[in-house]
Amino acid sequence: MSLSLAGPRSARLVVALAALLLFAGGCRNILGYVATPFVYDEVPIAAALVKRDVPYRLGDDADAEKHRLDLFLPDAADAGEGWPIVVFVHGGGWTSGDRGYTVGGADIYGNFGRYLASHGIGAAVISYRLQFDVDWTDQVEDVARALAWVQAHAASYGGDPDAVFLMGHSAGAQLASFVAFDPGTADAHGAGRVCGVIPVSGAGYDLADEATYEQGARLSYYERRFRVADEAWQQEASVIPRIHGDAPPALVLYAEHDWDALRHQAALLEQALTDAGATARLQRVEGRNHYTVLLALTDEAGPSVVDFVHNTECGGSAS
């Protein structure tokens, strides 16, 4: 099922005026950097509810900078105990990005964490090692280990370890989906089944899909990132071949002005989940591009994410 998201806000006037200066589809994404400080609305929560730089992996092989996460906790007076938690994986083309990413002073991921916490949902915004210091399998491992840490420690913060969701944007959507839909990967690194998945403007769900390259994606770009040794790298690194009938529910988000190939990949993911008998909802975020869709997570798309998390059944009951 496909839905559209739209909602008025005064700051959208800034975006509309700036958009008048843009004349090509590719230019829309420049707006993601230019307009962000003007349309960013900071969500406040008490400082005591934010736990920064929490290590999710220890030992000699731990990365002191990247094997860490930031926690954003709901107020117990409002949310009580046993609230759901979203593990958020940032984007950056698998080669850049961090949980502390800012644009013009706007802490995009942290603000989304605070937004979720203000709606009774915990958030763990993670960092992970980047290519080309490591390969994609190491990045999948990092996401799985972060998930395992959250599931193991959720109760100690007041959360429900059975109501943990994986979410990511762009490259992070591919990594989060891979871990969520491949039980073997999660199990190998101590993680359990997730309650649901929320991929946003993801790339690389099906790296073997020819139509994706016909719509502008570059095969060489993905080969550089995913071909480790195996000739069958397109199948090995793809998310869709791992989808099964017992896959967790998914809310698949994409931006109206995402690149054609990414919009196509989102549709492929939703269709594969539906064909497997899993629950999936495909949702377009109106007026946004690959970058400004992140701002929509605390605006137009935010209520849909909150509704999905609060109303998805985890272990037989709504989270």
PDB file of C-alpha atoms in Angstrom, residues 108-285:
ATOM      1  CA  ILE A 108      19.997  16.073  12.684  1.00  0.00           C
ATOM      2  CA  TYR A 109      20.209  12.594  14.205  1.00  0.00           C
ATOM      3  CA  GLY A 110      20.248  13.777  17.800  1.00  0.00           C
ATOM      4  CA  ASN A 111      17.145  15.837  17.171  1.00  0.00           C
ATOM      5  CA  PHE A 112      15.328  12.785  15.856  1.00  0.00           C
ATOM      6  CA  GLY A 113      16.409  10.881  18.957  1.00  0.00           C
ATOM      7  CA  ARG A 114      14.963  13.632  21.139  1.00  0.00           C
ATOM      8  CA  TYR A 115      11.779  13.636  19.051  1.00  0.00           C
ATOM      9  CA  LEU A 116      11.252   9.923  19.608  1.00  0.00           C
ATOM     10  CA  ALA A 117      11.984  10.251  23.331  1.00  0.00           C
ATOM     11  CA  SER A 118       9.427  13.055  23.585  1.00  0.00           C
ATOM     12  CA  HIS A 119       6.856  10.632  22.154  1.00  0.00           C
ATOM     13  CA  GLY A 120       7.514   7.794  24.578  1.00  0.00           C
ATOM     14  CA  ILE A 121      10.044   5.933  22.411  1.00  0.00           C
ATOM     15  CA  GLY A 122      13.681   5.357  23.309  1.00  0.00           C
ATOM     16  CA  ALA A 123      16.321   5.945  20.649  1.00  0.00           C
ATOM     17  CA  ALA A 124      19.850   4.628  20.228  1.00  0.00           C
ATOM     18  CA  VAL A 125      21.678   6.566  17.504  1.00  0.00           C
ATOM     19  CA  ILE A 126      24.768   4.582  16.591  1.00  0.00           C
ATOM     20  CA  SER A 127      28.073   5.060  14.840  1.00  0.00           C
ATOM     21  CA  TYR A 128      29.782   2.277  12.907  1.00  0.00           C
ATOM     22  CA  ARG A 129      33.108   1.786  11.155  1.00  0.00           C
ATOM     23  CA  LEU A 130      33.381   3.243   7.668  1.00  0.00           C
ATOM     24  CA  GLN A 131      34.656   2.015   4.350  1.00  0.00           C
ATOM     25  CA  PHE A 132      37.268   1.726   3.107  1.00  0.00           C
ATOM     26  CA  ASP A 133      38.994   1.021   6.416  1.00  0.00           C
ATOM     27  CA  VAL A 134      36.622  -1.941   6.718  1.00  0.00           C
ATOM     28  CA  ASP A 135      34.279  -3.667   4.271  1.00  0.00           C
ATOM     29  CA  TRP A 136      30.497  -3.889   4.229  1.00  0.00           C
ATOM     30  CA  THR A 137      30.396  -7.133   6.202  1.00  0.00           C
ATOM     31  CA  ASP A 138      32.179  -5.397   9.091  1.00  0.00           C
ATOM     32  CA  GLN A 139      29.597  -2.631   8.970  1.00  0.00           C
ATOM     33  CA  VAL A 140      26.756  -5.152   9.123  1.00  0.00           C
ATOM     34  CA  GLU A 141      28.505  -6.715  12.115  1.00  0.00           C
ATOM     35  CA  ASP A 142      28.689  -3.333  13.861  1.00  0.00           C
ATOM     36  CA  VAL A 143      24.959  -2.746  13.398  1.00  0.00           C
ATOM     37  CA  ALA A 144      24.178  -6.241  14.686  1.00  0.00           C
ATOM     38  CA  ARG A 145      26.402  -5.742  17.728  1.00  0.00           C
ATOM     39  CA  ALA A 146      24.792  -2.390  18.498  1.00  0.00           C
ATOM     40  CA  LEU A 147      21.375  -4.043  18.236  1.00  0.00           C
ATOM     41  CA  ALA A 148      22.508  -6.831  20.563  1.00  0.00           C
ATOM     42  CA  TRP A 149      23.729  -4.282  23.119  1.00  0.00           C
ATOM     43  CA  VAL A 150      20.426  -2.410  23.065  1.00  0.00           C
ATOM     44  CA  GLN A 151      18.427  -5.614  23.434  1.00  0.00           C
ATOM     45  CA  ALA A 152      20.637  -6.699  26.357  1.00  0.00           C
ATOM     46  CA  HIS A 153      20.524  -3.351  28.175  1.00  0.00           C
ATOM     47  CA  ALA A 154      17.073  -1.984  27.329  1.00  0.00           C
ATOM     48  CA  ALA A 155      15.450  -3.130  30.543  1.00  0.00           C
ATOM     49  CA  SER A 156      18.088  -1.460  32.721  1.00  0.00           C
ATOM     50  CA  TYR A 157      17.032   1.903  31.280  1.00  0.00           C
ATOM     51  CA  GLY A 158      13.304   1.181  31.476  1.00  0.00           C
ATOM     52  CA  GLY A 159      12.779  -0.061  27.921  1.00  0.00           C
ATOM     53  CA  ASP A 160      11.310  -3.283  26.545  1.00  0.00           C
ATOM     54  CA  PRO A 161      13.994  -5.579  25.052  1.00  0.00           C
ATOM     55  CA  ASP A 162      11.331  -7.292  22.961  1.00  0.00           C
ATOM     56  CA  ALA A 163      10.214  -3.995  21.379  1.00  0.00           C
ATOM     57  CA  VAL A 164      13.391  -2.931  19.597  1.00  0.00           C
ATOM     58  CA  PHE A 165      13.186  -1.518  16.067  1.00  0.00           C
ATOM     59  CA  LEU A 166      15.905  -0.995  13.466  1.00  0.00           C
ATOM     60  CA  MET A 167      15.846   2.166  11.365  1.00  0.00           C
ATOM     61  CA  GLY A 168      18.305   3.815   8.999  1.00  0.00           C
ATOM     62  CA  HIS A 169      18.689   6.402   6.277  1.00  0.00           C
ATOM     63  CA  SER A 170      20.310   5.831   2.861  1.00  0.00           C
ATOM     64  CA  ALA A 171      23.286   3.488   3.382  1.00  0.00           C
ATOM     65  CA  GLY A 172      22.088   3.069   6.950  1.00  0.00           C
ATOM     66  CA  ALA A 173      18.751   1.824   5.634  1.00  0.00           C
ATOM     67  CA  GLN A 174      20.538  -0.927   3.707  1.00  0.00           C
ATOM     68  CA  LEU A 175      22.610  -1.956   6.748  1.00  0.00           C
ATOM     69  CA  ALA A 176      19.631  -1.884   9.114  1.00  0.00           C
ATOM     70  CA  SER A 177      17.469  -3.867   6.684  1.00  0.00           C
ATOM     71  CA  PHE A 178      20.190  -6.451   6.091  1.00  0.00           C
ATOM     72  CA  VAL A 179      20.477  -7.175   9.822  1.00  0.00           C
ATOM     73  CA  ALA A 180      16.713  -7.108  10.341  1.00  0.00           C
ATOM     74  CA  PHE A 181      15.862  -9.490   7.518  1.00  0.00           C
ATOM     75  CA  ASP A 182      18.781 -11.922   7.890  1.00  0.00           C
ATOM     76  CA  PRO A 183      18.338 -13.867  11.164  1.00  0.00           C
ATOM     77  CA  GLY A 184      21.692 -15.569  10.677  1.00  0.00           C
ATOM     78  CA  THR A 185      23.578 -12.285  10.727  1.00  0.00           C
ATOM     79  CA  ALA A 186      21.799 -11.058  13.848  1.00  0.00           C
ATOM     80  CA  ASP A 187      22.244 -14.387  15.641  1.00  0.00           C
ATOM     81  CA  ALA A 188      25.944 -14.598  14.765  1.00  0.00           C
ATOM     82  CA  HIS A 189      26.584 -11.390  16.689  1.00  0.00           C
ATOM     83  CA  GLY A 190      24.315 -11.971  19.649  1.00  0.00           C
ATOM     84  CA  ALA A 191      21.268 -10.058  18.452  1.00  0.00           C
ATOM     85  CA  GLY A 192      17.691 -11.281  18.347  1.00  0.00           C
ATOM     86  CA  ARG A 193      14.720 -10.606  16.147  1.00  0.00           C
ATOM     87  CA  VAL A 194      13.626  -6.983  15.851  1.00  0.00           C
ATOM     88  CA  CYS A 195      10.036  -5.880  16.278  1.00  0.00           C
ATOM     89  CA  GLY A 196      10.007  -3.807  13.082  1.00  0.00           C
ATOM     90  CA  VAL A 197      12.121  -2.042  10.463  1.00  0.00           C
ATOM     91  CA  ILE A 198      11.965   1.542   9.177  1.00  0.00           C
ATOM     92  CA  PRO A 199      14.264   2.055   6.157  1.00  0.00           C
ATOM     93  CA  VAL A 200      14.363   5.645   4.844  1.00  0.00           C
ATOM     94  CA  SER A 201      15.472   6.497   1.277  1.00  0.00           C
ATOM     95  CA  GLY A 202      17.567   3.367   1.164  1.00  0.00           C
ATOM     96  CA  ALA A 203      19.998   2.199  -1.489  1.00  0.00           C
ATOM     97  CA  GLY A 204      21.162  -1.305  -2.284  1.00  0.00           C
ATOM     98  CA  TYR A 205      18.147  -3.362  -1.317  1.00  0.00           C
ATOM     99  CA  ASP A 206      18.562  -5.275  -4.588  1.00  0.00           C
ATOM    100  CA  LEU A 207      21.999  -4.747  -6.102  1.00  0.00           C
ATOM    101  CA  ALA A 208      21.270  -7.164  -8.965  1.00  0.00           C
ATOM    102  CA  ASP A 209      18.231  -5.292 -10.261  1.00  0.00           C
ATOM    103  CA  GLU A 210      18.994  -4.097 -13.798  1.00  0.00           C
ATOM    104  CA  ALA A 211      16.227  -1.489 -13.838  1.00  0.00           C
ATOM    105  CA  THR A 212      17.946   0.328 -10.969  1.00  0.00           C
ATOM    106  CA  TYR A 213      21.022   0.939 -13.130  1.00  0.00           C
ATOM    107  CA  GLU A 214      18.871   1.923 -16.073  1.00  0.00           C
ATOM    108  CA  GLN A 215      17.401   4.631 -13.833  1.00  0.00           C
ATOM    109  CA  GLY A 216      20.739   6.222 -13.065  1.00  0.00           C
ATOM    110  CA  ALA A 217      22.488   4.163 -10.392  1.00  0.00           C
ATOM    111  CA  ARG A 218      26.146   3.402 -11.160  1.00  0.00           C
ATOM    112  CA  LEU A 219      27.170  -0.242 -11.015  1.00  0.00           C
ATOM    113  CA  SER A 220      30.794   0.766 -10.390  1.00  0.00           C
ATOM    114  CA  TYR A 221      29.757   2.751  -7.293  1.00  0.00           C
ATOM    115  CA  TYR A 222      28.199  -0.297  -5.674  1.00  0.00           C
ATOM    116  CA  GLU A 223      30.859  -2.718  -6.880  1.00  0.00           C
ATOM    117  CA  ARG A 224      33.518  -0.580  -5.202  1.00  0.00           C
ATOM    118  CA  ARG A 225      31.633  -0.823  -1.905  1.00  0.00           C
ATOM    119  CA  PHE A 226      30.316  -4.379  -1.956  1.00  0.00           C
ATOM    120  CA  ARG A 227      32.588  -6.565  -4.035  1.00  0.00           C
ATOM    121  CA  VAL A 228      34.921  -8.085  -1.478  1.00  0.00           C
ATOM    122  CA  ALA A 229      35.925 -11.328  -3.190  1.00  0.00           C
ATOM    123  CA  ASP A 230      32.860 -13.251  -4.247  1.00  0.00           C
ATOM    124  CA  GLU A 231      31.799 -12.943  -7.879  1.00  0.00           C
ATOM    125  CA  ALA A 232      28.208 -13.102  -6.660  1.00  0.00           C
ATOM    126  CA  TRP A 233      28.623  -9.885  -4.633  1.00  0.00           C
ATOM    127  CA  GLN A 234      25.363  -8.414  -5.928  1.00  0.00           C
ATOM    128  CA  GLN A 235      23.357 -11.258  -4.414  1.00  0.00           C
ATOM    129  CA  GLU A 236      25.522 -11.552  -1.302  1.00  0.00           C
ATOM    130  CA  ALA A 237      25.135  -7.895  -0.294  1.00  0.00           C
ATOM    131  CA  SER A 238      21.482  -7.466  -1.285  1.00  0.00           C
ATOM    132  CA  VAL A 239      18.719  -7.264   1.288  1.00  0.00           C
ATOM    133  CA  ILE A 240      15.827  -8.654  -0.753  1.00  0.00           C
ATOM    134  CA  PRO A 241      17.163 -12.244  -1.122  1.00  0.00           C
ATOM    135  CA  ARG A 242      17.125 -12.451   2.686  1.00  0.00           C
ATOM    136  CA  ILE A 243      13.450 -11.649   3.056  1.00  0.00           C
ATOM    137  CA  HIS A 244      11.310 -14.513   4.346  1.00  0.00           C
ATOM    138  CA  GLY A 245       7.703 -14.994   5.370  1.00  0.00           C
ATOM    139  CA  ASP A 246       8.518 -14.436   9.034  1.00  0.00           C
ATOM    140  CA  ALA A 247      10.198 -11.093   8.316  1.00  0.00           C
ATOM    141  CA  PRO A 248       9.414  -8.299  10.790  1.00  0.00           C
ATOM    142  CA  PRO A 249       6.943  -5.587   9.725  1.00  0.00           C
ATOM    143  CA  ALA A 250       8.360  -2.652   7.790  1.00  0.00           C
ATOM    144  CA  LEU A 251       7.510   0.984   7.212  1.00  0.00           C
ATOM    145  CA  VAL A 252       9.409   1.850   4.019  1.00  0.00           C
ATOM    146  CA  LEU A 253       9.879   5.603   3.594  1.00  0.00           C
ATOM    147  CA  TYR A 254      11.236   7.472   0.596  1.00  0.00           C
ATOM    148  CA  ALA A 255      11.323  11.116  -0.464  1.00  0.00           C
ATOM    149  CA  GLU A 256       9.320  12.559  -3.327  1.00  0.00           C
ATOM    150  CA  HIS A 257      12.514  14.022  -4.808  1.00  0.00           C
ATOM    151  CA  ASP A 258      14.786  11.067  -4.126  1.00  0.00           C
ATOM    152  CA  TRP A 259      16.735   9.919  -7.161  1.00  0.00           C
ATOM    153  CA  ASP A 260      14.719   7.669  -9.486  1.00  0.00           C
ATOM    154  CA  ALA A 261      16.797   4.617  -8.624  1.00  0.00           C
ATOM    155  CA  LEU A 262      16.154   5.029  -4.899  1.00  0.00           C
ATOM    156  CA  ARG A 263      12.421   5.424  -5.343  1.00  0.00           C
ATOM    157  CA  HIS A 264      12.503   2.252  -7.435  1.00  0.00           C
ATOM    158  CA  GLN A 265      14.481   0.391  -4.769  1.00  0.00           C
ATOM    159  CA  ALA A 266      11.943   1.361  -2.111  1.00  0.00           C
ATOM    160  CA  ALA A 267       9.141  -0.070  -4.252  1.00  0.00           C
ATOM    161  CA  LEU A 268      11.138  -3.268  -4.811  1.00  0.00           C
ATOM    162  CA  LEU A 269      11.608  -3.731  -1.072  1.00  0.00           C
ATOM    163  CA  GLU A 270       7.939  -3.220  -0.266  1.00  0.00           C
ATOM    164  CA  GLN A 271       6.896  -5.601  -3.056  1.00  0.00           C
ATOM    165  CA  ALA A 272       9.333  -8.297  -1.931  1.00  0.00           C
ATOM    166  CA  LEU A 273       8.036  -8.105   1.632  1.00  0.00           C
ATOM    167  CA  THR A 274       4.433  -8.261   0.455  1.00  0.00           C
ATOM    168  CA  ASP A 275       5.183 -11.209  -1.835  1.00  0.00           C
ATOM    169  CA  ALA A 276       6.770 -13.058   1.097  1.00  0.00           C
ATOM    170  CA  GLY A 277       3.663 -12.524   3.194  1.00  0.00           C
ATOM    171  CA  ALA A 278       5.245  -9.988   5.527  1.00  0.00           C
ATOM    172  CA  THR A 279       3.593  -6.740   6.584  1.00  0.00           C
ATOM    173  CA  ALA A 280       4.913  -3.712   4.710  1.00  0.00           C
ATOM    174  CA  ARG A 281       3.788  -0.156   4.081  1.00  0.00           C
ATOM    175  CA  LEU A 282       5.354   2.114   1.464  1.00  0.00           C
ATOM    176  CA  GLN A 283       5.141   5.828   2.201  1.00  0.00           C
ATOM    177  CA  ARG A 284       6.269   8.852   0.203  1.00  0.00           C
ATOM    178  CA  VAL A 285       7.321  12.027   1.996  1.00  0.00           C
TER     179      VAL A 285
END
